[in-house]
Short mmCIF file of C-alpha atoms and ligand atoms in Angstrom, two decimals:
data_model
loop_
_atom_site.label_atom_id
_atom_site.label_comp_id
_atom_site.label_asym_id
_atom_site.label_seq_id
_atom_site.Cartn_x
_atom_site.Cartn_y
_atom_site.Cartn_z
CA MET Q 88 9.34 -11.08 -2.61
CA LYS Q 89 6.84 -13.37 -4.68
CA LYS Q 90 6.27 -12.24 -8.26
CA LEU Q 91 2.91 -10.51 -9.22
CA ARG Q 92 0.84 -12.40 -12.05
CA LEU Q 93 0.13 -9.14 -14.29
CA LEU Q 94 -3.14 -9.20 -17.12
CA SER Q 95 -2.56 -6.33 -18.94
CA LEU Q 96 -5.60 -4.88 -21.25
CA PHE Q 97 -5.45 -1.98 -23.50
CA SER Q 98 -1.90 -2.42 -23.03
CA GLY Q 99 -0.35 0.75 -25.65
CA ILE Q 100 3.24 0.84 -24.84
CA GLY Q 101 2.39 -0.82 -21.32
CA ALA Q 102 3.61 2.44 -19.62
CA PRO Q 103 2.17 1.20 -15.94
CA GLU Q 104 4.58 -2.20 -16.62
CA MET Q 105 7.79 0.20 -16.64
CA ALA Q 106 6.35 2.10 -13.54
CA LEU Q 107 6.20 -1.48 -11.88
CA LYS Q 108 10.07 -2.03 -13.03
CA LYS Q 109 10.94 1.44 -11.82
CA ALA Q 110 9.28 0.80 -8.57
CA GLY Q 111 11.29 -2.45 -8.62
CA ILE Q 112 8.48 -4.66 -8.22
CA PRO Q 113 8.60 -8.49 -9.67
CA PHE Q 114 6.05 -9.50 -12.01
CA GLU Q 115 5.31 -11.68 -14.27
CA LEU Q 116 3.06 -11.15 -17.48
CA VAL Q 117 0.57 -13.46 -18.20
CA ALA Q 118 -0.78 -11.89 -21.23
CA TYR Q 119 -1.44 -8.92 -22.98
CA CYS Q 120 -4.13 -7.15 -24.96
CA GLU Q 121 -3.77 -4.71 -27.76
CA ILE Q 122 -5.40 -4.30 -30.70
CA ASP Q 123 -3.58 -1.99 -32.57
CA LYS Q 124 -0.39 -4.05 -34.55
CA PHE Q 125 2.34 -1.27 -33.99
CA ALA Q 126 1.10 -0.95 -30.39
CA SER Q 127 1.60 -4.62 -29.88
CA ARG Q 128 4.85 -4.64 -32.23
CA SER Q 129 6.12 -1.90 -29.80
CA TYR Q 130 4.86 -3.48 -26.64
CA SER Q 131 6.86 -6.80 -27.79
CA LEU Q 132 9.92 -5.52 -27.86
CA LEU Q 133 10.10 -2.72 -24.76
CA HIS Q 134 8.76 -5.90 -22.66
CA ASN Q 135 10.60 -8.39 -24.28
CA VAL Q 136 7.15 -10.61 -24.67
CA PRO Q 137 6.55 -12.73 -27.36
CA GLU Q 138 3.91 -11.28 -29.72
CA SER Q 139 1.85 -14.61 -29.13
CA MET Q 140 1.27 -12.80 -25.70
CA ASN Q 141 -0.98 -10.23 -26.67
CA LEU Q 142 -4.99 -11.75 -26.59
CA GLY Q 143 -6.20 -8.97 -29.35
CA ASP Q 144 -9.75 -7.59 -29.14
CA ILE Q 145 -10.34 -7.05 -25.89
CA THR Q 146 -14.11 -8.31 -27.54
CA LYS Q 147 -12.93 -11.67 -28.58
CA ILE Q 148 -11.99 -12.63 -25.03
CA VAL Q 149 -13.86 -15.39 -23.35
CA PRO Q 150 -12.86 -14.17 -19.27
CA GLU Q 151 -13.28 -18.21 -18.25
CA GLU Q 152 -10.59 -19.00 -20.25
CA LEU Q 153 -7.88 -16.70 -18.67
CA PRO Q 154 -5.36 -17.45 -16.81
CA ASP Q 155 -5.02 -16.50 -13.09
CA PHE Q 156 -3.44 -13.30 -12.43
CA ASP Q 157 -2.95 -11.00 -9.05
CA MET Q 158 -3.01 -7.17 -10.88
CA VAL Q 159 -4.99 -6.14 -13.99
CA PHE Q 160 -3.99 -3.09 -15.62
CA HIS Q 161 -6.48 -1.09 -17.97
CA GLY Q 162 -6.29 2.08 -19.21
CA SER Q 163 -9.56 1.84 -21.01
CA PRO Q 164 -10.14 4.19 -24.21
CA CYS Q 165 -10.51 7.89 -23.19
CA GLN Q 166 -11.63 9.38 -26.78
CA SER Q 167 -15.60 9.06 -25.50
CA PHE Q 168 -14.95 10.51 -22.44
CA SER Q 169 -12.15 13.10 -23.43
CA VAL Q 170 -12.63 17.28 -23.96
CA ALA Q 171 -11.48 16.40 -27.17
CA GLY Q 172 -13.93 14.43 -28.23
CA ARG Q 173 -17.51 13.76 -29.28
CA GLY Q 174 -18.67 13.03 -25.77
CA GLU Q 175 -20.10 9.96 -26.52
CA GLY Q 176 -19.56 8.84 -22.78
CA GLY Q 177 -18.63 4.97 -21.56
CA VAL Q 178 -22.54 3.40 -20.71
CA LYS Q 179 -22.40 -0.23 -20.75
CA GLY Q 180 -23.86 -1.73 -23.59
CA SER Q 181 -23.94 1.99 -25.53
CA GLY Q 182 -20.66 0.52 -28.02
CA THR Q 183 -18.38 3.62 -27.81
CA ARG Q 184 -14.99 2.90 -27.49
CA SER Q 185 -14.84 3.84 -23.66
CA SER Q 186 -17.67 1.49 -22.48
CA LEU Q 187 -14.91 -1.23 -23.35
CA LEU Q 188 -14.18 -0.66 -19.82
CA TRP Q 189 -16.92 -2.82 -19.24
CA ASN Q 190 -15.10 -5.66 -21.13
CA THR Q 191 -12.94 -5.28 -18.23
CA VAL Q 192 -15.36 -5.63 -15.65
CA GLU Q 193 -16.45 -8.40 -17.03
CA ILE Q 194 -12.72 -10.42 -16.76
CA VAL Q 195 -12.33 -8.95 -13.19
CA ARG Q 196 -16.21 -10.63 -12.19
CA ALA Q 197 -14.83 -13.82 -13.70
CA LYS Q 198 -11.18 -13.68 -12.53
CA LYS Q 199 -11.40 -11.81 -9.17
CA PRO Q 200 -8.13 -10.49 -8.89
CA LYS Q 201 -6.51 -8.67 -6.18
CA PHE Q 202 -6.12 -4.94 -7.56
CA VAL Q 203 -7.40 -3.37 -10.84
CA LEU Q 204 -6.17 -0.42 -11.59
CA TRP Q 205 -7.88 2.00 -14.18
CA GLU Q 206 -6.44 5.08 -15.63
CA ASN Q 207 -8.34 7.56 -17.79
CA VAL Q 208 -8.90 11.06 -18.52
CA PRO Q 209 -10.10 13.07 -15.46
CA ASN Q 210 -12.82 14.21 -17.67
CA VAL Q 211 -14.70 11.21 -16.50
CA LEU Q 212 -15.47 13.36 -13.10
CA SER Q 213 -17.33 15.55 -15.25
CA GLU Q 214 -21.47 15.97 -14.41
CA LYS Q 215 -21.82 14.50 -18.36
CA HIS Q 216 -19.81 10.97 -17.21
CA LEU Q 217 -19.46 10.84 -13.66
CA PRO Q 218 -22.63 8.58 -13.26
CA VAL Q 219 -20.45 5.97 -15.73
CA PHE Q 220 -17.75 6.02 -13.34
CA LYS Q 221 -20.02 5.80 -10.45
CA GLU Q 222 -21.24 2.81 -11.49
CA TYR Q 223 -18.10 0.96 -12.42
CA LEU Q 224 -16.96 2.11 -8.64
CA GLU Q 225 -20.60 0.37 -7.58
CA GLU Q 226 -20.23 -2.91 -9.92
CA LEU Q 227 -16.77 -3.04 -8.26
CA ALA Q 228 -17.95 -2.64 -4.67
CA LYS Q 229 -20.47 -4.87 -5.44
CA MET Q 230 -17.82 -7.81 -6.19
CA GLY Q 231 -15.75 -6.85 -3.29
CA TYR Q 232 -13.50 -4.23 -3.99
CA GLU Q 233 -12.46 -0.96 -2.11
CA SER Q 234 -11.66 1.59 -4.33
CA SER Q 235 -9.46 5.30 -4.15
CA PHE Q 236 -9.06 7.17 -6.82
CA ASP Q 237 -7.00 10.54 -7.44
CA THR Q 238 -6.61 12.92 -10.29
CA LEU Q 239 -2.31 12.91 -10.72
CA ASN Q 240 -0.24 15.19 -13.29
CA ALA Q 241 2.89 13.96 -14.87
CA LYS Q 242 4.94 17.03 -14.40
CA ASP Q 243 4.86 16.18 -10.55
CA TYR Q 244 6.32 12.97 -11.38
CA GLY Q 245 9.76 14.20 -13.24
CA VAL Q 246 7.78 13.99 -17.04
CA PRO Q 247 8.18 17.25 -19.22
CA GLN Q 248 4.72 17.44 -19.98
CA SER Q 249 1.77 19.13 -18.20
CA ARG Q 250 -1.16 15.83 -18.57
CA GLU Q 251 -3.64 15.01 -16.26
CA ARG Q 252 -5.18 11.33 -16.04
CA ILE Q 253 -7.23 9.68 -13.02
CA PHE Q 254 -6.14 6.43 -11.58
CA CYS Q 255 -8.44 4.20 -9.97
CA VAL Q 256 -7.10 1.80 -7.27
CA SER Q 257 -9.21 -1.54 -6.60
CA ARG Q 258 -8.21 -4.20 -4.02
CA LEU Q 259 -10.36 -7.03 -3.78
CA ALA Q 260 -11.49 -6.71 0.57
CA ASP Q 261 -9.88 -9.91 2.91
C1 SAM C 88 -5.38 4.96 -24.11
S1 SAM C 88 -4.28 3.22 -25.00
C2 SAM C 88 -3.80 3.03 -23.80
C3 SAM C 88 -2.32 3.50 -23.00
C4 SAM C 88 -1.30 2.33 -22.20
N1 SAM C 88 -1.81 2.51 -20.73
C5 SAM C 88 0.01 2.91 -22.14
O1 SAM C 88 0.77 2.68 -21.40
O2 SAM C 88 0.61 2.97 -23.45
C6 SAM C 88 -5.85 2.57 -25.00
C7 SAM C 88 -5.55 1.59 -26.37
O3 SAM C 88 -6.41 0.32 -26.12
C8 SAM C 88 -6.28 -0.10 -27.55
N2 SAM C 88 -7.45 -0.51 -28.11
C9 SAM C 88 -8.22 -0.19 -28.30
N3 SAM C 88 -9.75 -0.90 -28.57
C10 SAM C 88 -9.37 -2.23 -28.16
C11 SAM C 88 -9.58 -3.44 -27.89
N4 SAM C 88 -11.25 -3.55 -28.60
N5 SAM C 88 -9.14 -4.53 -27.86
C12 SAM C 88 -7.58 -4.63 -27.07
N6 SAM C 88 -7.37 -3.54 -27.30
C13 SAM C 88 -7.90 -2.08 -27.97
C14 SAM C 88 -5.84 1.11 -28.42
O4 SAM C 88 -5.40 0.42 -29.24
C15 SAM C 88 -4.34 1.38 -27.57
O5 SAM C 88 -3.40 1.27 -27.62
#
Protein backbone atom coordinates (compact mmCIF):
# COMPACT_ATOMS: atom_id res chain seq x y z
CA MET A 1 0.00 0.00 0.00
CA LYS A 2 1.27 3.48 -0.89
CA LYS A 3 2.19 5.50 2.18
CA LEU A 4 -0.05 8.40 3.12
CA ARG A 5 1.94 11.64 3.32
CA LEU A 6 0.84 13.29 6.54
CA LEU A 7 1.13 16.84 7.88
CA SER A 8 0.41 17.06 11.61
CA LEU A 9 -0.60 20.48 12.98
CA PHE A 10 -1.09 21.36 16.68
CA SER A 11 0.52 17.98 17.12
CA GLY A 12 0.57 17.56 20.92
CA ILE A 13 1.58 13.94 21.48
CA GLY A 14 0.22 12.91 18.08
CA ALA A 15 -2.79 10.82 19.11
CA PRO A 16 -4.19 10.64 15.55
CA GLU A 17 -0.83 9.30 14.37
CA MET A 18 -1.21 6.55 17.01
CA ALA A 19 -4.65 5.79 15.57
CA LEU A 20 -3.18 5.43 12.06
CA LYS A 21 -0.56 3.04 13.42
CA LYS A 22 -3.20 1.01 15.30
CA ALA A 23 -5.36 0.87 12.16
CA GLY A 24 -2.39 -0.41 10.16
CA ILE A 25 -2.45 2.51 7.73
CA PRO A 26 1.09 3.15 6.51
CA PHE A 27 2.04 6.82 6.55
CA GLU A 28 5.02 9.04 6.21
CA LEU A 29 5.19 12.24 8.24
CA VAL A 30 6.22 15.26 6.16
CA ALA A 31 6.34 17.60 9.18
CA TYR A 32 4.71 18.29 12.52
CA CYS A 33 3.86 21.60 14.17
CA GLU A 34 3.91 22.19 17.90
CA ILE A 35 4.79 25.34 19.84
CA ASP A 36 5.26 23.70 23.24
CA LYS A 37 8.81 22.40 23.65
CA PHE A 38 7.84 19.61 26.06
CA ALA A 39 5.07 18.38 23.77
CA SER A 40 7.48 18.57 20.82
CA ARG A 41 10.05 16.46 22.67
CA SER A 42 7.35 13.92 23.58
CA TYR A 43 6.11 13.82 19.97
CA SER A 44 9.62 13.27 18.67
CA LEU A 45 10.27 10.40 21.09
CA LEU A 46 6.85 8.76 20.70
CA HIS A 47 6.92 8.83 16.91
CA ASN A 48 10.65 8.37 16.47
CA VAL A 49 11.14 11.47 14.33
CA PRO A 50 13.73 14.24 14.74
CA GLU A 51 12.62 17.49 16.37
CA SER A 52 13.97 19.25 13.28
CA MET A 53 10.67 18.15 11.65
CA ASN A 54 8.78 20.49 13.98
CA LEU A 55 7.66 23.61 12.11
CA GLY A 56 7.03 25.43 15.41
CA ASP A 57 4.51 28.25 15.61
CA ILE A 58 1.81 27.79 12.97
CA THR A 59 1.48 31.56 12.52
CA LYS A 60 5.05 31.62 11.11
CA ILE A 61 4.41 28.98 8.43
CA VAL A 62 4.36 30.10 4.80
CA PRO A 63 1.85 27.59 3.37
CA GLU A 64 3.28 27.65 -0.17
CA GLU A 65 6.68 26.58 1.15
CA LEU A 66 5.36 23.36 2.70
CA PRO A 67 6.11 20.02 1.05
CA ASP A 68 3.14 18.24 -0.56
CA PHE A 69 1.01 15.96 1.63
CA ASP A 70 -2.15 13.84 1.26
CA MET A 71 -3.69 14.42 4.66
CA VAL A 72 -3.56 17.01 7.41
CA PHE A 73 -4.58 16.50 11.04
CA HIS A 74 -5.40 19.56 13.11
CA GLY A 75 -6.64 19.31 16.66
CA SER A 76 -6.51 23.09 16.94
CA PRO A 77 -6.61 24.76 20.38
CA CYS A 78 -10.04 24.34 21.95
CA GLN A 79 -9.84 26.63 25.01
CA SER A 80 -11.86 29.46 23.50
CA PHE A 81 -14.63 27.07 22.41
CA SER A 82 -14.65 24.98 25.55
CA VAL A 83 -17.30 25.28 28.28
CA ALA A 84 -14.31 25.31 30.66
CA GLY A 85 -12.80 28.39 28.95
CA ARG A 86 -13.80 32.04 28.70
CA GLY A 87 -15.85 31.40 25.57
CA GLU A 88 -14.03 33.93 23.38
CA GLY A 89 -14.65 31.71 20.37
CA GLY A 90 -12.70 31.20 17.16
CA VAL A 91 -13.82 33.98 14.85
CA LYS A 92 -11.39 34.48 11.96
CA GLY A 93 -8.89 37.26 12.72
CA SER A 94 -9.99 37.54 16.36
CA GLY A 95 -6.58 36.54 17.70
CA THR A 96 -8.04 33.96 20.09
CA ARG A 97 -6.23 30.66 20.50
CA SER A 98 -9.09 28.79 18.88
CA SER A 99 -9.02 31.09 15.84
CA LEU A 100 -5.72 29.38 14.90
CA LEU A 101 -7.90 26.87 13.05
CA TRP A 102 -8.02 29.48 10.27
CA ASN A 103 -4.26 29.12 9.81
CA THR A 104 -4.92 25.50 8.87
CA VAL A 105 -7.58 26.64 6.41
CA GLU A 106 -4.97 28.82 4.65
CA ILE A 107 -2.59 25.84 4.51
CA VAL A 108 -5.35 23.72 2.99
CA ARG A 109 -6.13 26.45 0.46
CA ALA A 110 -2.49 26.56 -0.67
CA LYS A 111 -1.76 22.81 -0.65
CA LYS A 112 -5.13 21.09 -1.35
CA PRO A 113 -4.48 17.78 0.43
CA LYS A 114 -6.97 14.97 -0.28
CA PHE A 115 -8.09 14.74 3.37
CA VAL A 116 -8.43 17.14 6.30
CA LEU A 117 -9.21 15.88 9.80
CA TRP A 118 -10.21 18.41 12.46
CA GLU A 119 -10.79 17.45 16.08
CA ASN A 120 -12.20 19.72 18.77
CA VAL A 121 -14.58 20.03 21.71
CA PRO A 122 -18.30 19.36 21.09
CA ASN A 123 -19.09 22.90 22.24
CA VAL A 124 -18.23 24.12 18.71
CA LEU A 125 -21.79 22.92 17.97
CA SER A 126 -23.28 25.25 20.60
CA GLU A 127 -25.45 28.17 19.46
CA LYS A 128 -22.63 30.59 20.25
CA HIS A 129 -19.86 28.86 18.30
CA LEU A 130 -21.84 27.16 15.53
CA PRO A 131 -21.40 30.11 13.11
CA VAL A 132 -17.61 29.57 13.22
CA PHE A 133 -17.97 25.84 12.56
CA LYS A 134 -20.40 26.53 9.70
CA GLU A 135 -17.96 29.02 8.20
CA TYR A 136 -15.18 26.41 8.45
CA LEU A 137 -17.35 23.89 6.56
CA GLU A 138 -18.32 26.51 3.97
CA GLU A 139 -14.73 27.61 3.35
CA LEU A 140 -13.71 24.02 2.75
CA ALA A 141 -16.77 23.40 0.55
CA LYS A 142 -15.80 26.39 -1.61
CA MET A 143 -12.41 24.73 -2.13
CA GLY A 144 -14.10 21.50 -3.23
CA TYR A 145 -14.18 19.51 0.03
CA GLU A 146 -17.07 17.34 1.19
CA SER A 147 -17.22 17.17 4.99
CA SER A 148 -18.83 14.87 7.54
CA PHE A 149 -18.64 15.17 11.29
CA ASP A 150 -19.70 13.34 14.41
CA THR A 151 -19.23 13.54 18.15
CA LEU A 152 -17.51 10.48 19.59
CA ASN A 153 -16.83 9.48 23.18
CA ALA A 154 -13.50 7.88 24.10
CA LYS A 155 -15.28 5.50 26.52
CA ASP A 156 -16.91 3.78 23.55
CA TYR A 157 -13.49 2.98 22.08
CA GLY A 158 -11.78 1.12 24.90
CA VAL A 159 -10.48 4.16 26.81
CA PRO A 160 -11.36 4.31 30.55
CA GLN A 161 -12.44 7.94 30.38
CA SER A 162 -15.63 9.69 29.30
CA ARG A 163 -14.35 12.36 26.90
CA GLU A 164 -16.40 13.63 24.00
CA ARG A 165 -14.81 15.19 20.94
CA ILE A 166 -16.13 16.29 17.57
CA PHE A 167 -14.29 14.87 14.56
CA CYS A 168 -14.75 16.45 11.14
CA VAL A 169 -13.38 14.66 8.07
CA SER A 170 -13.18 16.61 4.82
CA ARG A 171 -12.38 14.98 1.49
CA LEU A 172 -11.44 16.75 -1.71
CA ALA A 173 -14.04 15.63 -4.22
CA ASP A 174 -12.71 13.92 -7.38
C1 LIG B 1 -5.68 20.46 21.71
S1 LIG B 1 -3.96 20.27 21.62
C2 LIG B 1 -3.77 19.08 20.33
C3 LIG B 1 -3.58 17.71 20.86
C4 LIG B 1 -3.15 16.71 19.79
N1 LIG B 1 -4.22 16.46 18.85
C5 LIG B 1 -2.69 15.41 20.43
O1 LIG B 1 -2.97 14.34 19.86
O2 LIG B 1 -2.01 15.45 21.47
C6 LIG B 1 -3.44 21.76 20.79
C7 LIG B 1 -1.94 21.88 20.65
O3 LIG B 1 -1.66 23.04 19.87
C8 LIG B 1 -0.44 23.59 20.32
N2 LIG B 1 -0.37 24.98 19.86
C9 LIG B 1 -0.99 26.08 20.40
N3 LIG B 1 -0.69 27.18 19.71
C10 LIG B 1 0.13 26.79 18.69
C11 LIG B 1 0.78 27.49 17.64
N4 LIG B 1 0.67 28.83 17.50
N5 LIG B 1 1.53 26.79 16.77
C12 LIG B 1 1.67 25.43 16.91
N6 LIG B 1 1.10 24.72 17.91
C13 LIG B 1 0.34 25.39 18.78
C14 LIG B 1 -0.52 23.42 21.85
O4 LIG B 1 0.77 23.49 22.44
C15 LIG B 1 -1.19 22.07 21.98
O5 LIG B 1 -0.24 21.02 22.12
